[in-house]
Coordinates of C-alpha atoms in Angstrom, one line a residue:
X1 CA 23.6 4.3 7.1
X2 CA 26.9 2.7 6.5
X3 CA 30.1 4.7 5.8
X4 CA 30.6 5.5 2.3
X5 CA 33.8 3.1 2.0
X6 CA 31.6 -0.4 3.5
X7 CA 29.5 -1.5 0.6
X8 CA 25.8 -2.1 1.1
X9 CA 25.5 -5.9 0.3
X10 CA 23.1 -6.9 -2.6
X11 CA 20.7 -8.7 -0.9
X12 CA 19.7 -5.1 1.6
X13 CA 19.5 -3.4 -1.5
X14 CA 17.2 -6.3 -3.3
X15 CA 14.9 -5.8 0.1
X16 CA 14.5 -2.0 -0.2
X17 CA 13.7 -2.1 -3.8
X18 CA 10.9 -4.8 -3.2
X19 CA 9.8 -2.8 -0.2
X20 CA 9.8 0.3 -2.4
X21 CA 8.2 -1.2 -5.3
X22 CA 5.6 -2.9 -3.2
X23 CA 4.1 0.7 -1.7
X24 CA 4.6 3.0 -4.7
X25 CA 2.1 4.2 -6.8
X26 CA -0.5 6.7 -6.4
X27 CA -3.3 4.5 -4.8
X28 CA -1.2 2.0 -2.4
X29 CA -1.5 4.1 0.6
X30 CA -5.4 4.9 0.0
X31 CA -6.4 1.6 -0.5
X32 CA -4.6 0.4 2.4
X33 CA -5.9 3.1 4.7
X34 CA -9.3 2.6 3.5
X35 CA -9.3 -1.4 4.3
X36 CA -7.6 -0.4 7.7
X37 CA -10.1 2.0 8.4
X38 CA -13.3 0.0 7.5
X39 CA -11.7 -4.0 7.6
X40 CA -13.4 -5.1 5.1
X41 CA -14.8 -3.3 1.9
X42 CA -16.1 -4.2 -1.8
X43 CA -14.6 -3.6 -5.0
X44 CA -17.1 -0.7 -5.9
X45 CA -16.7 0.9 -1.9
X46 CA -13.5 1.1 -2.8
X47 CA -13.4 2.9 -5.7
X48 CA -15.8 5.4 -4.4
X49 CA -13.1 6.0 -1.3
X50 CA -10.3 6.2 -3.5
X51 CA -12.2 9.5 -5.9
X52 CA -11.1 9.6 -9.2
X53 CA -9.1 5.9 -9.8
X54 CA -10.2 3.4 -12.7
X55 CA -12.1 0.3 -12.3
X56 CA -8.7 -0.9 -14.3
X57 CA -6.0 0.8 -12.2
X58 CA -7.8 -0.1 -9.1
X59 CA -7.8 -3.9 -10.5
X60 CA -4.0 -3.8 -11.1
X61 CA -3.4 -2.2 -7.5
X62 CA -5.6 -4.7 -5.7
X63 CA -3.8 -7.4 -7.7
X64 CA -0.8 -6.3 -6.7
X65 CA -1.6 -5.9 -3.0
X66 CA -2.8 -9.7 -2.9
X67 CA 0.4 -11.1 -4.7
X68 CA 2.3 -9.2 -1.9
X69 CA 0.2 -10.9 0.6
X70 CA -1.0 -7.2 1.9
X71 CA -5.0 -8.3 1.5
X72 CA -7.5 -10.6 0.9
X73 CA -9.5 -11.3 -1.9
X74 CA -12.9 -13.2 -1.0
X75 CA -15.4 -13.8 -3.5
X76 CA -19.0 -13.7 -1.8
X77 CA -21.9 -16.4 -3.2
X78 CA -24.4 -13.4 -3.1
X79 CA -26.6 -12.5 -5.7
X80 CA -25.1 -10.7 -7.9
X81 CA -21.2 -12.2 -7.2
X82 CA -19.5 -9.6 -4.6
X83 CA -15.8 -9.2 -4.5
X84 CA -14.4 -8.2 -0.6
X85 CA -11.0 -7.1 0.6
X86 CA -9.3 -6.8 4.1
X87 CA -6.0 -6.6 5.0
X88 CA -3.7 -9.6 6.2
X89 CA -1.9 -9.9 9.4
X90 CA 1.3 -9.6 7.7
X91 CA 0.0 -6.1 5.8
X92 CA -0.7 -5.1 9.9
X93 CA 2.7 -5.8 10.4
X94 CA 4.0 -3.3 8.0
X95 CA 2.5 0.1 9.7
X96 CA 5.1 0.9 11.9
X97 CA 6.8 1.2 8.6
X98 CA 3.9 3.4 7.0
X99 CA 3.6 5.6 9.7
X100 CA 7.4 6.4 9.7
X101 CA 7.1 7.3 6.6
X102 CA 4.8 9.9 7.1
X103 CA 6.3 11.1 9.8
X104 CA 9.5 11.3 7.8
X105 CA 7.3 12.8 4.8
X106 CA 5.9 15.3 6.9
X107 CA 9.4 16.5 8.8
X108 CA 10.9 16.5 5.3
X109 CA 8.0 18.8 4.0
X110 CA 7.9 21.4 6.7
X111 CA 11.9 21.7 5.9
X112 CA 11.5 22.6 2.5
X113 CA 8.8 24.8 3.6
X114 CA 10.8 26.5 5.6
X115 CA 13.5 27.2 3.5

């Protein structure tokens, strides 16, 4: 962190709100963890991972995820239509991120456990 005189420029604090705004939510992490987990899955394999989400909420979250360039949307010519997601190179390149946050999550949790 910077010392409390130096101010944090604008555009670092622009960055951690996207990046904050991009994985909130309740269903972010489980949707991602599911497509890293199984690569590729369909809408309704997805819903069944993530236990008790909407067909509506799980909509807006995929939506989300693919205007952030985190997955892939392909629509399959089968019959009936299938919808498949997996997750982009540049969603790979944010675990390093994820994972600190747990870590971080789970350090921070066994802290106010033990207090």
């Amino acid at each position: 962190m910077t010392n409390q005189k130096e101010k944090i420029p604008k555009e670092t604090i622009l960055a951690l709100h996207d990046a904050l705004a991009l994985l909130s939510g309740k269903w972010k992490f489980c949707i991602l963890n599911n497509l890293l987990q199984n690569k590729t899955m369909r809408f309704k394999d997805l819903q069944e991972k993530a236990k008790g989400i909407s067909p509506k909420v799980l909509t807006k979250e995929l939506q989300e995820l693919e205007d952030n360039l985190f997955i892939i949307r392909t629509v399959n010519q089968t019959k009936p239509i299938t919808v498949s997601y997996c997750l982009t190179e540049h969603a790979l390149e944010s675990l390093p991120v994820l994972e600190s946050l747990i870590q971080f999550g789970l350090t921070h949790r066994n802290k106010i456990k033990s207090k």
